[in-house]
CSV table of C-alpha atoms and ligand atoms in Angstrom, one decimal:
chain,number,residue,atom,x,y,z
A,4,PRO,CA,11.0,20.2,14.3
A,5,PHE,CA,7.9,22.1,15.3
A,6,ASP,CA,9.5,25.5,15.7
A,7,TRP,CA,11.1,25.2,12.3
A,8,TYR,CA,7.7,24.3,10.8
A,9,ARG,CA,6.1,27.3,12.3
A,10,GLU,CA,8.8,29.6,10.9
A,11,MET,CA,8.6,28.0,7.5
A,12,ARG,CA,4.7,28.1,7.3
A,13,ALA,CA,5.0,31.9,8.0
A,14,GLU,CA,8.0,32.8,5.9
A,15,SER,CA,8.5,30.3,3.0
A,16,PRO,CA,5.6,27.9,2.9
A,17,VAL,CA,6.7,26.5,-0.4
A,18,ARG,CA,10.4,26.6,-1.0
A,19,TYR,CA,13.3,25.0,-2.9
A,20,ASP,CA,16.2,23.7,-0.8
A,21,ALA,CA,19.3,23.7,-2.9
A,22,ASP,CA,21.3,21.5,-0.5
A,23,ARG,CA,18.8,18.6,-0.7
A,24,GLU,CA,17.7,19.5,-4.3
A,25,LEU,CA,14.1,19.2,-3.1
A,26,TRP,CA,11.0,21.3,-2.6
A,27,ASP,CA,9.4,21.6,0.8
A,28,VAL,CA,5.7,22.2,1.4
A,29,PHE,CA,4.5,23.3,4.9
A,30,ARG,CA,0.9,24.6,4.9
A,31,TYR,CA,-2.1,22.3,5.5
A,32,GLU,CA,-3.9,23.3,2.3
A,33,ASP,CA,-0.8,22.9,0.1
A,34,VAL,CA,0.1,19.6,1.6
A,35,LYS,CA,-3.4,18.4,1.1
A,36,ARG,CA,-3.3,19.5,-2.5
A,37,VAL,CA,0.0,17.7,-3.2
A,38,LEU,CA,-1.6,14.5,-1.8
A,39,ASN,CA,-4.8,15.0,-3.7
A,40,THR,CA,-3.4,15.6,-7.1
A,41,ASP,CA,-1.5,12.4,-8.0
A,42,GLU,CA,-1.6,13.1,-11.7
A,43,ARG,CA,0.8,16.0,-11.0
A,44,PHE,CA,2.5,14.7,-7.8
A,45,SER,CA,3.5,11.2,-8.6
A,46,SER,CA,4.4,8.4,-6.0
A,47,ASP,CA,6.3,6.4,-8.6
A,48,PRO,CA,10.0,6.9,-8.0
A,49,ALA,CA,10.7,5.8,-11.6
A,50,THR,CA,9.4,9.3,-12.6
A,51,MET,CA,12.4,10.8,-10.7
A,52,PRO,CA,15.5,11.0,-13.0
A,53,GLY,CA,18.3,8.7,-11.7
A,54,PHE,CA,16.3,7.2,-8.9
A,55,GLU,CA,15.9,3.7,-10.4
A,56,GLU,CA,19.7,3.3,-10.6
A,57,GLU,CA,20.0,4.4,-7.0
A,58,ILE,CA,17.7,1.8,-5.6
A,59,ALA,CA,18.8,-1.1,-7.8
A,60,ASP,CA,20.2,-4.1,-6.1
A,61,SER,CA,23.3,-6.1,-7.1
A,62,GLU,CA,21.4,-7.6,-10.0
A,63,GLY,CA,20.3,-4.2,-11.2
A,64,GLU,CA,16.7,-4.8,-10.1
A,65,PRO,CA,14.8,-2.6,-7.6
A,66,PRO,CA,13.7,-4.5,-4.5
A,67,PRO,CA,10.1,-6.0,-4.9
A,68,VAL,CA,8.8,-3.4,-2.4
A,69,PHE,CA,8.9,-0.9,-5.2
A,70,ASP,CA,6.3,-3.0,-7.1
A,71,THR,CA,3.6,-2.1,-4.6
A,72,MET,CA,0.7,0.3,-4.3
A,73,LEU,CA,2.8,2.7,-2.2
A,74,PHE,CA,5.0,3.5,-5.2
A,75,ALA,CA,2.4,3.3,-7.9
A,76,ASP,CA,0.1,5.9,-9.5
A,77,PRO,CA,-3.5,5.3,-10.7
A,78,PRO,CA,-4.6,3.2,-12.6
A,79,GLU,CA,-1.8,0.8,-11.6
A,80,HIS,CA,-2.3,1.8,-8.0
A,81,ASN,CA,-5.9,0.8,-8.0
A,82,ARG,CA,-5.2,-2.7,-9.3
A,83,LEU,CA,-2.5,-3.3,-6.6
A,84,ARG,CA,-4.5,-1.9,-3.8
A,85,GLY,CA,-7.9,-3.3,-4.9
A,86,VAL,CA,-6.7,-6.9,-4.6
A,87,VAL,CA,-5.9,-6.5,-0.8
A,88,GLU,CA,-8.2,-3.7,0.2
A,89,GLY,CA,-11.0,-5.9,1.5
A,90,PHE,CA,-8.8,-7.5,4.2
A,91,PHE,CA,-8.0,-4.1,5.8
A,92,GLN,CA,-11.5,-2.7,6.1
A,93,PRO,CA,-12.5,-1.9,9.6
A,94,ARG,CA,-14.9,-4.8,9.9
A,95,ALA,CA,-12.3,-7.4,8.7
A,96,ILE,CA,-9.8,-5.8,11.1
A,97,ALA,CA,-12.1,-5.9,14.1
A,98,GLU,CA,-12.1,-9.7,13.9
A,99,GLN,CA,-8.4,-9.5,14.9
A,100,ALA,CA,-9.2,-7.7,18.2
A,101,ASP,CA,-9.2,-10.7,20.5
A,102,ARG,CA,-6.0,-12.1,19.2
A,103,ILE,CA,-4.3,-8.7,19.4
A,104,ARG,CA,-5.5,-8.3,23.0
A,105,GLU,CA,-4.2,-11.8,23.9
A,106,LEU,CA,-0.8,-11.0,22.4
A,107,THR,CA,-0.7,-7.7,24.3
A,108,GLU,CA,-1.6,-9.4,27.6
A,109,GLU,CA,1.2,-11.9,27.0
A,110,TYR,CA,3.8,-9.1,26.6
A,111,LEU,CA,2.4,-7.3,29.7
A,112,ASP,CA,2.6,-10.5,31.7
A,113,ASP,CA,6.4,-10.5,31.1
A,114,ILE,CA,6.6,-7.0,32.7
A,115,LYS,CA,7.2,-7.4,36.4
A,116,GLY,CA,6.4,-3.9,37.3
A,117,GLY,CA,8.9,-1.1,38.1
A,118,GLU,CA,10.9,0.4,35.4
A,119,VAL,CA,10.4,-0.7,31.8
A,120,ASP,CA,11.1,0.6,28.3
A,121,LEU,CA,7.7,0.9,26.7
A,122,VAL,CA,9.2,0.7,23.2
A,123,SER,CA,11.1,-2.6,23.4
A,124,GLU,CA,8.7,-4.4,25.8
A,125,VAL,CA,5.3,-3.6,24.1
A,126,ALA,CA,5.1,-0.9,21.5
A,127,TYR,CA,7.6,-2.6,19.1
A,128,PRO,CA,7.0,-6.3,19.5
A,129,VAL,CA,3.1,-6.3,19.5
A,130,PRO,CA,2.7,-4.7,16.0
A,131,VAL,CA,5.4,-6.9,14.5
A,132,ASP,CA,3.7,-10.0,15.9
A,133,VAL,CA,0.3,-8.9,14.7
A,134,ILE,CA,1.5,-8.5,11.1
A,135,ALA,CA,3.3,-11.9,11.3
A,136,MET,CA,0.2,-13.5,12.6
A,137,MET,CA,-2.1,-11.9,10.0
A,138,LEU,CA,0.2,-12.9,7.1
A,139,GLY,CA,0.5,-16.4,8.5
A,140,VAL,CA,4.2,-16.5,9.3
A,141,PRO,CA,4.6,-19.6,11.5
A,142,THR,CA,5.3,-18.8,15.2
A,143,ASP,CA,8.7,-20.4,15.1
A,144,ASP,CA,9.8,-17.9,12.4
A,145,ARG,CA,8.6,-14.8,14.3
A,146,ALA,CA,12.0,-14.1,15.8
A,147,GLN,CA,13.6,-14.1,12.4
A,148,PHE,CA,10.8,-11.9,11.1
A,149,LYS,CA,11.5,-9.4,13.9
A,150,ARG,CA,15.2,-9.4,13.0
A,151,TRP,CA,14.4,-8.6,9.4
A,152,SER,CA,12.2,-5.8,10.6
A,153,ASP,CA,15.0,-4.5,12.8
A,154,THR,CA,17.3,-4.4,9.9
A,155,LEU,CA,14.9,-2.7,7.5
A,156,ILE,CA,14.2,0.1,9.9
A,157,GLU,CA,17.9,0.6,10.8
A,158,ARG,CA,19.3,4.0,9.9
A,159,PRO,CA,22.6,4.3,8.0
A,160,ASN,CA,25.6,5.3,9.9
A,161,ALA,CA,26.9,7.5,7.1
A,162,LYS,CA,30.1,8.5,8.8
A,163,THR,CA,32.4,6.6,6.5
A,164,GLU,CA,32.0,5.2,3.1
A,165,ALA,CA,32.8,1.7,4.3
A,166,ALA,CA,30.1,1.9,7.0
A,167,MET,CA,27.6,3.1,4.4
A,168,GLU,CA,28.5,0.3,2.0
A,169,GLU,CA,28.2,-2.3,4.8
A,170,PHE,CA,24.8,-0.9,5.7
A,171,GLN,CA,23.6,-1.1,2.1
A,172,GLN,CA,24.8,-4.6,1.8
A,173,ARG,CA,23.0,-5.7,4.9
A,174,GLN,CA,19.8,-4.1,3.6
A,175,GLN,CA,20.1,-5.9,0.3
A,176,GLN,CA,20.9,-9.1,2.0
A,177,THR,CA,17.8,-8.8,4.2
A,178,GLN,CA,15.6,-7.9,1.2
A,179,ALA,CA,16.9,-11.0,-0.6
A,180,GLU,CA,16.4,-13.2,2.4
A,181,MET,CA,12.8,-12.0,2.9
A,182,SER,CA,12.1,-12.4,-0.8
A,183,GLN,CA,13.3,-15.9,-0.7
A,184,TYR,CA,11.3,-16.6,2.5
A,185,PHE,CA,8.1,-15.2,1.2
A,186,ALA,CA,8.4,-16.9,-2.1
A,187,GLU,CA,8.7,-20.3,-0.2
A,188,LEU,CA,5.8,-19.4,2.0
A,189,ILE,CA,3.6,-18.5,-1.0
A,190,GLU,CA,4.6,-21.8,-2.6
A,191,ALA,CA,3.6,-23.7,0.6
A,192,ARG,CA,0.2,-21.9,0.8
A,193,ARG,CA,-0.5,-22.6,-2.9
A,194,ALA,CA,-0.1,-26.3,-2.1
A,195,GLU,CA,-2.0,-26.1,1.1
A,196,PRO,CA,-4.2,-23.0,1.7
A,197,GLN,CA,-4.7,-21.7,5.2
A,198,ASP,CA,-6.8,-19.1,6.9
A,199,ASP,CA,-4.2,-16.3,6.5
A,200,LEU,CA,-3.4,-13.2,4.4
A,201,ILE,CA,-0.8,-15.0,2.3
A,202,THR,CA,-3.4,-17.5,1.1
A,203,ALA,CA,-5.9,-14.6,0.6
A,204,ILE,CA,-3.6,-12.6,-1.6
A,205,ILE,CA,-2.7,-15.6,-3.7
A,206,GLU,CA,-6.4,-16.2,-4.4
A,207,ALA,CA,-7.6,-12.5,-4.5
A,208,GLU,CA,-8.7,-11.3,-7.9
A,209,VAL,CA,-10.1,-7.9,-8.9
A,210,ASP,CA,-11.4,-7.4,-12.5
A,211,GLY,CA,-9.5,-10.5,-13.6
A,212,HIS,CA,-6.3,-9.3,-12.0
A,213,ARG,CA,-4.2,-11.3,-9.6
A,214,LEU,CA,-0.9,-10.2,-8.0
A,215,SER,CA,2.3,-11.5,-9.6
A,216,GLU,CA,4.8,-13.4,-7.5
A,217,ARG,CA,7.0,-10.3,-7.2
A,218,GLU,CA,4.1,-8.1,-6.3
A,219,MET,CA,3.0,-10.5,-3.5
A,220,VAL,CA,6.6,-10.6,-2.1
A,221,GLY,CA,6.7,-6.8,-2.3
A,222,PHE,CA,3.4,-6.5,-0.5
A,223,CYS,CA,4.6,-8.7,2.4
A,224,THR,CA,7.7,-6.5,2.7
A,225,LEU,CA,5.6,-3.4,2.5
A,226,LEU,CA,3.4,-4.5,5.4
A,227,LEU,CA,6.5,-5.1,7.5
A,228,VAL,CA,8.0,-1.7,6.7
A,229,ALA,CA,4.8,0.5,6.6
A,230,GLY,CA,3.0,-1.1,9.4
A,231,ASN,CA,5.4,-1.5,12.2
A,232,ILE,CA,7.6,1.3,13.1
A,233,THR,CA,4.7,3.7,12.5
A,234,THR,CA,2.4,1.9,14.9
A,235,THR,CA,5.2,1.5,17.5
A,236,ASN,CA,5.7,5.3,17.4
A,237,LEU,CA,2.0,6.1,17.6
A,238,ILE,CA,1.8,4.1,20.8
A,239,THR,CA,4.9,5.6,22.4
A,240,ASN,CA,4.1,9.2,21.2
A,241,ALA,CA,0.6,8.8,22.5
A,242,MET,CA,1.8,7.7,25.9
A,243,ARG,CA,4.2,10.6,26.0
A,244,CYS,CA,1.3,13.0,25.4
A,245,PHE,CA,-0.9,11.3,28.0
A,246,THR,CA,1.6,11.3,30.8
A,247,ALA,CA,2.5,14.9,30.2
A,248,GLN,CA,-1.0,16.1,31.2
A,249,PRO,CA,-1.8,15.8,34.9
A,250,GLY,CA,-5.0,13.8,35.5
A,251,LEU,CA,-5.4,12.7,31.9
A,252,LEU,CA,-4.6,9.0,32.5
A,253,ASP,CA,-7.5,8.9,35.0
A,254,ASP,CA,-9.8,10.7,32.7
A,255,LEU,CA,-9.0,8.1,30.0
A,256,ARG,CA,-9.6,5.3,32.5
A,257,THR,CA,-13.0,6.6,33.5
A,258,GLY,CA,-14.0,7.5,30.0
A,259,ASP,CA,-14.3,11.2,30.7
A,260,VAL,CA,-12.0,11.6,27.8
A,261,LYS,CA,-12.5,9.1,25.1
A,262,LEU,CA,-9.3,7.1,24.4
A,263,SER,CA,-10.0,6.9,20.6
A,264,THR,CA,-10.3,10.7,20.5
A,265,ALA,CA,-7.1,11.2,22.5
A,266,ILE,CA,-5.3,8.8,20.1
A,267,GLU,CA,-6.4,10.9,17.1
A,268,GLU,CA,-5.0,14.0,18.9
A,269,ALA,CA,-1.7,12.1,19.5
A,270,LEU,CA,-1.6,11.3,15.8
A,271,ARG,CA,-2.0,15.0,15.0
A,272,TYR,CA,0.3,16.4,17.7
A,273,ARG,CA,3.1,13.9,17.4
A,274,SER,CA,2.7,12.4,13.9
A,275,PRO,CA,4.7,9.2,13.5
A,276,VAL,CA,5.1,10.0,9.8
A,277,GLN,CA,6.2,13.6,9.4
A,278,ALA,CA,6.8,13.8,5.7
A,279,LEU,CA,5.8,12.2,2.4
A,280,PHE,CA,7.7,12.3,-0.9
A,281,ARG,CA,6.3,13.0,-4.4
A,282,VAL,CA,7.7,13.8,-7.8
A,283,THR,CA,6.1,16.5,-10.1
A,284,THR,CA,5.1,15.2,-13.5
A,285,GLU,CA,4.6,18.6,-14.9
A,286,SER,CA,5.3,22.1,-13.8
A,287,VAL,CA,2.9,23.1,-11.0
A,288,GLU,CA,2.0,26.3,-9.1
A,289,LEU,CA,1.7,26.0,-5.4
A,290,SER,CA,1.1,29.1,-3.1
A,291,GLY,CA,2.6,31.3,-5.8
A,292,GLN,CA,5.7,29.2,-6.4
A,293,GLU,CA,6.3,27.5,-9.7
A,294,ILE,CA,7.7,23.9,-9.2
A,295,PRO,CA,9.1,22.6,-12.5
A,296,ALA,CA,8.4,19.0,-13.8
A,297,GLY,CA,10.6,16.1,-12.5
A,298,GLU,CA,11.3,17.7,-9.1
A,299,GLY,CA,11.2,15.9,-5.7
A,300,VAL,CA,8.6,17.4,-3.3
A,301,VAL,CA,8.4,16.8,0.4
A,302,ALA,CA,5.0,17.3,1.9
A,303,TRP,CA,5.4,17.9,5.6
A,304,LEU,CA,2.4,16.2,7.3
A,305,GLY,CA,3.8,17.1,10.7
A,306,SER,CA,3.7,20.8,9.8
A,307,ALA,CA,0.3,20.7,8.2
A,308,ASN,CA,-1.0,19.1,11.4
A,309,ARG,CA,0.2,22.2,13.4
A,310,ASP,CA,-1.2,24.8,11.0
A,311,GLY,CA,-3.0,27.4,13.0
A,312,ASP,CA,-5.3,28.3,10.0
A,313,VAL,CA,-6.9,24.9,10.4
A,314,PHE,CA,-6.5,23.9,14.1
A,315,ASP,CA,-7.3,26.1,17.1
A,316,ARG,CA,-4.5,26.0,19.7
A,317,ALA,CA,-2.5,24.1,17.1
A,318,ASP,CA,0.6,23.8,19.3
A,319,GLU,CA,-1.3,22.4,22.3
A,320,PHE,CA,-2.3,18.8,22.9
A,321,VAL,CA,-6.0,18.9,23.4
A,322,ALA,CA,-7.0,15.4,24.3
A,323,ASP,CA,-10.7,15.7,23.5
A,324,ARG,CA,-10.2,17.7,20.2
A,325,ARG,CA,-13.0,17.3,17.8
A,326,PRO,CA,-13.2,17.5,14.8
A,327,ASN,CA,-9.6,16.6,14.1
A,328,GLN,CA,-8.8,16.6,10.4
A,329,HIS,CA,-5.2,15.6,10.8
A,330,LEU,CA,-3.2,14.3,7.8
A,331,SER,CA,-1.2,11.7,9.7
A,332,PHE,CA,-2.4,8.8,7.6
A,333,GLY,CA,-2.0,10.8,4.4
A,334,HIS,CA,-4.9,11.8,2.2
A,335,GLY,CA,-6.6,10.8,-1.0
A,336,THR,CA,-5.4,7.9,-3.2
A,337,HIS,CA,-2.7,6.5,-0.9
A,338,TYR,CA,-4.6,7.1,2.4
A,339,CYS,CA,-3.1,4.5,4.8
A,340,LEU,CA,-4.4,1.1,4.1
A,341,GLY,CA,-3.6,0.1,7.7
A,342,ALA,CA,-5.2,3.0,9.5
A,343,PRO,CA,-8.1,0.8,11.0
A,344,LEU,CA,-5.5,-1.7,12.2
A,345,ALA,CA,-3.2,0.9,13.6
A,346,ARG,CA,-6.1,2.6,15.4
A,347,LEU,CA,-7.3,-0.8,16.8
A,348,GLU,CA,-3.8,-1.8,17.9
A,349,ALA,CA,-3.2,1.5,19.6
A,350,GLU,CA,-6.5,1.4,21.4
A,351,ILE,CA,-6.0,-2.2,22.6
A,352,ILE,CA,-2.4,-1.7,23.7
A,353,LEU,CA,-3.0,1.7,25.4
A,354,SER,CA,-6.3,0.5,27.1
A,355,SER,CA,-4.6,-2.7,28.3
A,356,LEU,CA,-1.8,-0.6,29.9
A,357,LEU,CA,-4.3,1.8,31.5
A,358,GLU,CA,-6.4,-1.1,32.9
A,359,ARG,CA,-3.5,-3.1,34.2
A,360,TYR,CA,-1.5,-0.4,35.9
A,361,GLU,CA,-2.7,1.9,38.6
A,362,ALA,CA,0.2,4.3,37.9
A,363,ILE,CA,2.3,5.0,34.8
A,364,GLU,CA,4.9,7.7,35.0
A,365,PRO,CA,7.8,8.7,32.7
A,366,VAL,CA,11.2,8.1,34.2
A,367,GLU,CA,13.5,11.1,34.1
A,368,ALA,CA,15.6,10.4,31.0
A,369,ASP,CA,17.2,12.0,28.0
A,370,LEU,CA,14.9,10.8,25.3
A,371,GLN,CA,16.7,10.1,22.1
A,372,PRO,CA,14.8,11.0,18.9
A,373,ILE,CA,14.7,8.3,16.2
A,374,ARG,CA,17.4,9.0,13.7
A,375,SER,CA,15.2,9.4,10.7
A,376,SER,CA,14.2,12.4,8.5
A,377,PHE,CA,10.6,11.5,8.3
A,378,ILE,CA,9.7,9.1,11.2
A,379,TYR,CA,9.0,10.9,14.5
A,380,GLY,CA,9.4,9.2,17.8
A,381,VAL,CA,11.9,8.2,20.5
A,382,GLU,CA,14.3,5.2,20.5
A,383,GLU,CA,13.4,4.3,24.1
A,384,TYR,CA,10.7,5.5,26.4
A,385,PRO,CA,11.4,4.4,30.0
A,386,ILE,CA,8.3,4.4,32.2
A,387,ARG,CA,7.6,3.3,35.8
A,388,VAL,CA,4.5,1.2,36.2
A,389,ILE,CA,2.7,0.2,39.4
A,390,GLU,CA,0.1,-2.6,39.4
B,5,LIG,C1,0.2,4.4,3.5
B,5,LIG,C2,0.9,6.4,7.9
B,5,LIG,C3,0.1,2.0,10.0
B,5,LIG,C4,0.0,0.0,5.7
B,5,LIG,C5,0.4,5.3,4.5
B,5,LIG,C6,0.6,6.7,4.4
B,5,LIG,C7,0.8,7.2,5.6
B,5,LIG,C8,0.7,6.2,6.5
B,5,LIG,C9,1.0,8.7,5.9
B,5,LIG,C10,0.5,7.5,3.0
B,5,LIG,C11,1.7,7.2,2.2
B,5,LIG,C12,1.7,8.1,1.0
B,5,LIG,O1,0.7,8.8,0.7
B,5,LIG,O2,2.7,8.1,0.2
B,5,LIG,C13,0.7,5.4,8.8
B,5,LIG,C14,0.8,5.6,10.3
B,5,LIG,C15,0.5,4.4,10.9
B,5,LIG,C16,0.4,3.4,9.8
B,5,LIG,C17,1.0,6.9,10.9
B,5,LIG,C18,0.5,4.0,12.3
B,5,LIG,C19,0.2,4.8,13.2
B,5,LIG,C20,0.0,1.1,9.0
B,5,LIG,C21,-0.3,-0.3,9.2
B,5,LIG,C22,-0.3,-0.9,8.0
B,5,LIG,C23,0.0,0.2,7.0
B,5,LIG,C24,-0.5,-1.0,10.6
B,5,LIG,C25,-0.5,-2.3,7.6
B,5,LIG,C26,-0.7,-3.3,8.3
B,5,LIG,C27,0.0,1.0,4.7
B,5,LIG,C28,0.0,0.8,3.3
B,5,LIG,C29,0.1,2.0,2.7
B,5,LIG,C30,0.1,3.0,3.8
B,5,LIG,C31,-0.1,-0.6,2.6
B,5,LIG,C32,0.1,2.3,1.2
B,5,LIG,C33,-1.3,2.7,0.7
B,5,LIG,C34,-1.4,3.1,-0.7
B,5,LIG,O3,-0.3,3.4,-1.3
B,5,LIG,O4,-2.5,3.1,-1.3
B,5,LIG,N1,0.5,5.0,5.9
B,5,LIG,N2,0.5,4.0,8.6
B,5,LIG,N3,0.1,1.4,7.7
B,5,LIG,N4,0.1,2.3,5.0
B,5,LIG,FE1,0.2,3.2,6.8
């Protein structure tokens, strides 16, 4: 998409697309302003005419995931986020490091060397297991948990109406199964508290507020949706950046280039989340364009991150780039709650790979982009590893 972004930044940085009935925003400063101004650019889909009917399930209710911070504006947002924020601070997350490393090593032990798909062997399963472990999903249920995750991230095959209907039914079915599962897990933890996130969110209270049952279920689903495919793609995208530069893997091993700095650059250069959606609450002017109230706006993070007005050599991967004010985790009110966890996971998984394997090379292959309008990555990333 990067050539298209460049063209749009130059020629129509804020534009209305009549086909999609949406506004697109491409420049860094404009994207930042959209994300900064939530009183004008709402995250609540209920503000979009007709949207609530569209997402309603068979009982006419939106799935619980819409009752979460991601889809709420302040002050509601602050209540929903405040209750769980403490568990995602860098210090709290750092305590998970040993367990994440153990999990990673277990998956790497299963790799016998030779040719492997980085996505299915490591980059996908580790983040799902980490979330399951943090929440307190019993080990025996992890396989089921992964299957739900697979379904939730599935893209519709919109070729026929029947296929589309089948897809929607499967999504609803999964949402319903998950809701049921989490409701039972919450019940069990109420009776018998454990040292896990489910217990913590049951007990958490901010300014006298606790999460409702539905909000708790929604939050569990949100973690699964927001925290997995994104992290998977960060890991794979980063490895693609690293292997494309001769000598970089060695520089990362010796520390001549800091791994954490290179991960930030991978986040900028190949952002797992390319776009965010907002709805205008009143008419707003942006780069000379008047966007009326009640319109959908797509803020292109992936384009903002390549804006030459902000980044030198914006279209180059510069492994030791600093500073690096990318917008890959969003900006402002909804800044990614899981950013410290995503960074920690990426650092542990990538450093484990670098330490264990003497050589890591991409296998000549036709990389298939993920079929999604806003997630950026590849379906499979075959690599050859030598111990
Ligand atoms: C929000 C990206 C990993 C949980 C966001 C947003 C972005 C983002 C761009 C802003 C959404 C918006 O403004 O509408 C990413 C990327 C990740 C990642 C690129 C990995 C590389 C994670 C992980 C978790 C997580 C691991 C949790 C375990 C969340 C939550 C929000 C969020 C709960 C909503 C925050 C709010 O609405 O206040 N993420 N994310 N993310 N992310 Fe992440």
